[in-house]
XYZ file of C-alpha atoms in Angstrom:
434
model
C 86.920 127.366 125.705
C 86.329 126.427 129.374
C 83.152 124.685 130.513
C 83.327 125.514 134.270
C 85.849 128.336 134.963
C 84.907 128.595 138.617
C 86.322 125.057 139.175
C 88.802 124.646 136.400
C 90.563 127.986 136.929
C 90.396 128.437 140.731
C 93.567 129.342 142.545
C 95.734 126.689 144.192
C 94.724 127.928 147.692
C 91.054 127.760 146.768
C 91.481 124.265 145.345
C 93.350 123.151 148.495
C 90.545 124.441 150.731
C 87.855 122.794 148.527
C 89.667 119.420 148.504
C 90.288 119.601 152.230
C 86.636 120.229 153.017
C 85.491 117.464 150.595
C 87.987 115.008 151.975
C 86.868 115.553 155.538
C 83.231 114.958 154.432
C 84.188 111.888 152.413
C 86.138 110.192 155.251
C 83.215 110.744 157.658
C 80.829 109.368 155.040
C 82.783 106.131 154.395
C 83.576 105.605 158.054
C 79.878 105.471 158.879
C 78.638 103.777 155.733
C 81.351 101.339 154.475
C 82.402 98.763 157.153
C 85.415 97.919 155.027
C 86.926 101.421 155.556
C 85.785 101.756 159.116
C 87.549 98.493 159.993
C 90.653 99.564 158.141
C 90.718 102.984 159.897
C 90.082 101.469 163.339
C 92.872 99.017 162.844
C 95.140 102.074 162.149
C 93.703 103.837 165.197
C 92.391 106.494 162.909
C 89.109 108.433 163.217
C 87.485 110.943 160.849
C 88.494 113.738 163.217
C 92.134 113.056 162.444
C 91.678 114.235 158.899
C 91.842 118.024 159.080
C 93.016 118.890 155.513
C 93.911 117.282 152.173
C 97.468 117.034 153.392
C 96.260 114.418 155.832
C 95.376 112.062 152.965
C 98.695 110.143 153.500
C 97.291 108.939 156.816
C 94.456 107.015 155.015
C 94.572 103.397 153.866
C 95.037 102.492 150.226
C 92.464 100.558 148.231
C 93.296 97.962 145.626
C 91.426 96.235 142.838
C 91.695 93.004 144.955
C 89.767 94.790 147.697
C 86.979 95.353 145.176
C 87.011 91.698 144.229
C 87.083 90.567 147.752
C 84.099 92.637 148.535
C 81.992 91.619 145.489
C 79.391 92.553 144.627
C 78.411 95.553 146.908
C 80.726 95.446 149.868
C 82.400 98.732 149.197
C 79.212 100.488 148.287
C 78.365 103.389 150.667
C 74.956 104.443 149.384
C 71.934 102.138 149.921
C 70.906 100.116 146.877
C 67.660 102.212 146.780
C 69.796 105.139 145.787
C 71.773 103.346 143.091
C 70.425 104.218 139.685
C 73.050 102.567 137.472
C 75.671 99.890 137.765
C 78.751 99.419 135.557
C 81.370 96.703 135.812
C 84.825 95.797 134.745
C 86.284 92.275 134.480
C 88.079 90.474 137.294
C 90.842 87.856 137.087
C 88.631 84.996 137.929
C 85.500 86.062 136.072
C 83.946 88.027 138.803
C 83.449 91.647 137.618
C 84.222 94.710 139.613
C 80.857 96.196 140.416
C 80.513 100.038 140.578
C 77.239 101.629 141.557
C 76.254 105.275 140.751
C 73.697 107.548 142.380
C 71.968 110.348 140.552
C 74.466 112.789 141.865
C 77.387 110.608 140.634
C 75.915 110.613 137.141
C 75.458 114.324 137.214
C 79.113 114.788 138.207
C 80.149 112.341 135.514
C 78.248 114.311 132.896
C 79.787 117.542 134.252
C 83.446 116.329 133.990
C 82.898 114.871 130.515
C 81.450 118.276 129.385
C 84.675 119.833 130.704
C 86.671 117.361 128.550
C 84.709 117.911 125.410
C 84.798 121.728 125.801
C 88.575 121.654 126.231
C 88.713 119.866 122.829
C 86.662 122.671 121.257
C 83.288 120.836 121.098
C 80.281 123.146 121.242
C 76.469 122.586 121.121
C 76.716 123.064 117.326
C 78.706 119.824 116.965
C 77.334 116.378 116.164
C 79.443 113.759 118.069
C 79.662 110.082 117.339
C 80.345 107.853 120.426
C 82.142 104.841 119.258
C 83.235 103.325 122.554
C 81.460 100.211 123.522
C 78.089 100.616 125.347
C 76.907 98.370 128.135
C 78.765 97.434 131.335
C 81.920 99.231 130.005
C 81.847 102.876 131.061
C 83.212 104.297 127.812
C 80.041 104.531 125.719
C 77.491 105.907 128.213
C 80.139 108.060 129.862
C 80.880 109.945 126.741
C 77.265 109.829 125.632
C 75.881 111.749 128.668
C 78.747 114.230 128.516
C 77.937 115.128 124.874
C 74.232 115.547 125.788
C 75.151 117.687 128.904
C 77.170 120.006 126.681
C 74.169 120.360 124.393
C 75.745 118.848 121.271
C 74.117 116.091 119.312
C 75.145 112.579 120.099
C 75.133 109.651 117.657
C 75.432 106.399 119.719
C 77.191 104.446 116.979
C 79.245 102.164 119.286
C 81.517 99.786 117.272
C 80.940 97.417 114.349
C 79.747 98.023 110.793
C 82.392 100.513 110.079
C 81.341 101.216 106.500
C 77.838 102.268 107.654
C 79.461 104.428 110.355
C 81.488 106.228 107.831
C 78.383 106.846 105.650
C 76.720 108.324 108.807
C 79.710 110.526 109.481
C 79.483 111.873 105.951
C 75.702 112.171 105.632
C 74.930 113.523 109.169
C 77.923 115.881 109.023
C 79.396 114.412 112.147
C 82.184 116.605 113.358
C 83.562 114.771 116.394
C 84.234 111.124 117.419
C 85.072 109.370 120.712
C 86.696 106.000 120.321
C 89.860 104.013 120.876
C 92.947 105.157 118.897
C 93.199 101.694 117.243
C 89.514 101.971 116.118
C 90.326 105.470 114.669
C 93.086 103.989 112.584
C 90.753 101.175 111.446
C 88.189 103.771 110.500
C 90.863 105.584 108.457
C 91.775 102.363 106.704
C 88.110 101.518 105.837
C 87.566 105.054 104.638
C 90.415 104.633 102.168
C 89.121 101.195 101.070
C 85.769 102.848 100.237
C 87.471 105.238 97.943
C 86.833 108.252 100.171
C 89.180 110.853 101.682
C 89.189 112.811 104.912
C 87.700 115.737 102.952
C 84.648 113.684 102.221
C 83.757 113.278 105.942
C 84.652 116.455 107.627
C 85.695 115.154 111.078
C 87.155 117.958 113.255
C 87.743 116.563 116.777
C 88.696 113.207 118.204
C 88.486 112.065 121.861
C 90.711 108.999 122.144
C 91.337 106.836 125.160
C 90.680 103.376 126.775
C 94.108 102.041 125.567
C 97.740 103.155 125.302
C 98.666 105.324 122.295
C 101.616 107.379 121.206
C 102.454 110.627 119.591
C 103.181 108.859 116.352
C 99.728 107.280 116.432
C 98.212 110.663 117.155
C 99.911 112.194 114.092
C 98.872 109.277 111.846
C 95.254 109.445 113.005
C 95.222 113.277 112.573
C 96.702 113.084 109.116
C 94.437 110.273 107.806
C 91.146 111.474 109.254
C 91.779 115.231 109.056
C 90.969 115.935 112.675
C 92.622 117.055 115.889
C 93.158 114.191 118.344
C 92.955 114.556 122.171
C 93.695 112.272 124.993
C 90.847 111.146 127.333
C 91.591 109.275 130.586
C 89.396 107.529 133.055
C 88.761 104.160 134.824
C 85.584 102.557 135.875
C 86.484 102.218 139.543
C 86.899 106.012 139.936
C 84.136 107.114 137.524
C 84.791 106.277 133.891
C 86.055 108.581 131.104
C 86.420 112.151 132.192
C 88.914 111.851 135.027
C 91.473 113.886 133.050
C 91.700 115.447 129.609
C 93.973 117.291 127.255
C 93.185 120.922 126.473
C 93.582 122.662 123.088
C 97.077 123.737 124.179
C 98.160 120.102 124.676
C 100.705 121.453 127.003
C 102.464 118.315 128.107
C 99.694 116.578 130.060
C 96.034 115.951 130.812
C 94.136 118.225 133.267
C 92.825 116.244 136.203
C 89.285 117.184 137.546
C 90.865 117.389 140.899
C 87.894 118.953 142.686
C 86.282 115.508 142.256
C 89.310 113.182 141.862
C 92.381 113.854 143.978
C 95.548 112.518 142.367
C 98.683 111.244 144.076
C 101.912 109.606 142.810
C 103.396 106.978 145.064
C 106.440 104.648 144.967
C 104.748 101.362 144.229
C 107.345 99.509 146.359
C 107.494 101.650 149.498
C 103.984 103.271 149.071
C 105.609 106.577 149.904
C 103.980 109.678 148.316
C 106.236 111.238 145.752
C 106.475 114.942 144.728
C 105.216 116.357 141.403
C 107.509 115.612 138.566
C 108.612 112.204 139.754
C 107.237 109.078 138.080
C 105.444 106.531 140.110
C 102.052 104.800 140.507
C 98.970 106.988 140.023
C 96.501 106.939 143.013
C 93.065 108.546 143.075
C 90.557 109.434 145.863
C 87.024 110.167 144.867
C 86.216 113.415 146.702
C 82.504 113.587 145.801
C 81.411 110.145 144.830
C 78.346 108.782 146.750
C 77.677 105.302 145.248
C 81.064 103.686 145.738
C 83.601 106.260 146.877
C 87.208 105.047 147.154
C 90.075 106.149 149.365
C 93.529 106.152 147.668
C 92.761 103.783 144.866
C 95.928 102.269 143.347
C 95.397 102.452 139.547
C 98.739 100.610 138.718
C 99.274 103.177 136.003
C 102.709 104.761 136.014
C 103.098 108.441 135.275
C 103.932 111.744 136.901
C 102.042 114.783 137.923
C 102.727 118.283 136.510
C 102.037 121.531 138.367
C 101.992 125.049 137.059
C 99.729 127.241 134.960
C 98.663 126.201 131.463
C 98.347 128.546 128.576
C 94.704 127.532 128.280
C 93.948 129.249 131.590
C 93.163 126.108 133.594
C 95.070 125.829 136.934
C 94.526 122.191 137.620
C 97.308 119.634 138.098
C 98.055 117.721 134.897
C 99.024 114.075 134.679
C 101.696 113.018 132.163
C 101.315 110.256 129.586
C 100.902 106.779 131.073
C 104.336 105.152 130.759
C 103.430 101.606 131.769
C 101.869 99.444 134.482
C 103.047 98.267 137.900
C 101.183 94.984 137.378
C 100.717 92.492 134.454
C 97.479 93.983 133.082
C 97.123 94.311 129.322
C 94.787 96.708 127.608
C 93.412 95.118 124.471
C 90.840 96.942 122.361
C 89.947 98.957 125.417
C 89.350 95.877 127.587
C 91.414 95.027 130.680
C 92.983 91.575 130.294
C 94.997 89.746 132.894
C 97.064 86.646 132.082
C 95.674 85.121 135.239
C 92.197 85.315 133.674
C 93.406 83.075 130.795
C 95.236 80.797 133.221
C 92.060 80.331 135.366
C 90.175 79.120 132.292
C 92.982 76.767 131.146
C 93.284 75.260 134.670
C 89.573 74.456 134.684
C 89.886 72.322 131.553
C 91.340 68.841 131.895
C 92.462 68.784 128.222
C 95.259 71.312 128.777
C 98.624 71.530 130.512
C 99.089 74.691 132.657
C 101.530 76.011 129.915
C 100.402 78.920 127.831
C 101.531 81.991 126.068
C 99.676 85.210 125.122
C 100.826 86.881 121.945
C 99.425 90.416 121.539
C 99.855 92.269 118.321
C 98.388 94.979 116.226
C 97.110 93.947 112.740
C 95.408 96.451 110.408
C 95.495 98.943 113.253
C 93.461 96.695 115.668
C 94.806 94.796 118.650
C 94.860 91.114 118.303
C 95.183 88.374 121.003
C 96.436 84.842 120.363
C 96.399 82.291 123.134
C 98.765 79.462 122.661
C 98.154 76.530 124.960
C 99.590 72.982 125.335
C 97.223 70.109 124.944
C 97.801 67.206 127.294
C 99.259 64.162 125.618
C 96.080 62.063 126.355
C 93.974 64.516 124.368
C 96.367 65.473 121.548
C 95.715 63.600 118.318
C 95.633 63.887 114.528
C 91.736 64.047 114.340
C 91.208 67.485 112.884
C 87.579 67.493 113.909
C 88.223 66.837 117.633
C 91.059 69.422 117.647
C 88.815 72.084 116.096
C 86.069 71.264 118.645
C 88.615 71.608 121.497
C 89.837 74.914 120.031
C 86.302 76.233 119.799
C 85.472 75.092 123.359
C 88.468 77.024 124.776
C 87.856 80.108 122.610
C 84.176 80.275 123.809
C 85.175 79.974 127.406
C 87.835 82.697 127.000
C 85.439 85.111 125.327
C 82.917 84.727 128.224
C 85.599 85.637 130.741
C 87.708 88.187 128.798
C 84.744 89.821 126.940
C 86.893 89.822 123.733
C 87.627 87.151 121.187
C 90.979 85.354 121.209
C 92.668 83.258 118.434
C 93.362 79.964 120.059
C 96.437 77.983 118.844
C 96.676 74.427 120.149
C 100.248 73.370 120.812
C 101.833 69.948 121.049
C 102.927 68.761 124.469
C 106.277 70.179 125.692
C 106.407 72.713 122.804
C 106.090 75.911 124.898
C 109.471 76.945 126.320
C 109.803 76.457 130.067
C 111.312 79.069 132.302
C 113.756 78.442 135.196
C 112.641 81.595 136.941
C 109.481 83.577 136.873
C 107.283 82.318 134.065
C 106.911 84.523 131.026
C 103.403 84.288 129.642
C 103.035 87.424 127.538
C 104.668 88.663 124.288
C 103.416 92.085 123.343
C 104.462 92.892 119.816
C 102.558 96.172 119.625
C 105.030 98.937 118.759
C 104.330 102.060 120.620
C 106.673 104.828 119.533
């Protein structure tokens, strides 16, 4: 099934012409409405008239997450605040979130691309869909929610938590589809088995999984234990949220990019040179139709390749391969972006600790865990259990306020964390992704 054949199945020449038209309009829009881009283009002696087709995108400046932080909160916004009807945010390394504003048109586009994703998975208006991503400033919950409604299916906004109640709802409401992180899907399967139920008792058919890395082995395990077909869903809040790309029922080696709205490139992260399809590099997106906060050549830091050629499903769009890693030090833990520098900034603010720490990331009972090991300064380290527990709680509370997830804090004796003679190693990721 295809939600929008006119856009998802257009010829490459038609797509090239549409992208060229939209890029020209976008560049003129940001040049006149976003001083940040106007200044960058003027410094490059570049004007909107120099962009004549999508092929000229290589002339345009890149945008980084640091640019978003430096222009906090609304410096990269092109639409006036009076036209912004919703704001989402992702975390920043020093606690400042990345603010993303959406106009009514942006939300309509978001609902449209999510409907494309769901239709590609086989969802119809006869399905009942549980959205188990987090709601709130995180884009996952509301992004999937409005896509389900736009498609005409029934949405159950379960979010996360109280998994046993969730399973009863899946059974009693005959929920046929679920959108969540892969690790939560495995936790759901584990809870199902603890309740003495089987996949036949719940009747799930389709799973839309994203917001964290996962593997083919994880896919097979989820499908076997929950009795559904699992599909990849990709997005990022800076570009839109979930719905930037999606697998189809053919699962033909990649995820279809909604490239009439989000133009993808692969670049060499060192030279910034654009790479041809098939070569692995850093994924870059330009938002061709976004009004609230459009971005030119946004560096996602995700490493993958692009795949051209027709798909057996009938879609003609470029596909992106599986994300193979990151070109920075960001971790994705339970769907939340976590940077070691966030932890470091909290530790450096507290006089009780040395600037020596280690993050231990693992997966226990199919859920990601984060332990923060930190050295206590000699003046504050003692045998008083009460004071040590209070210090542990103080740090844990501060970390949760910055990271938006809970961390297990382990207080370490002075000089107990191994020092490095070269670049400091602060992360041990024990998650096995096969």
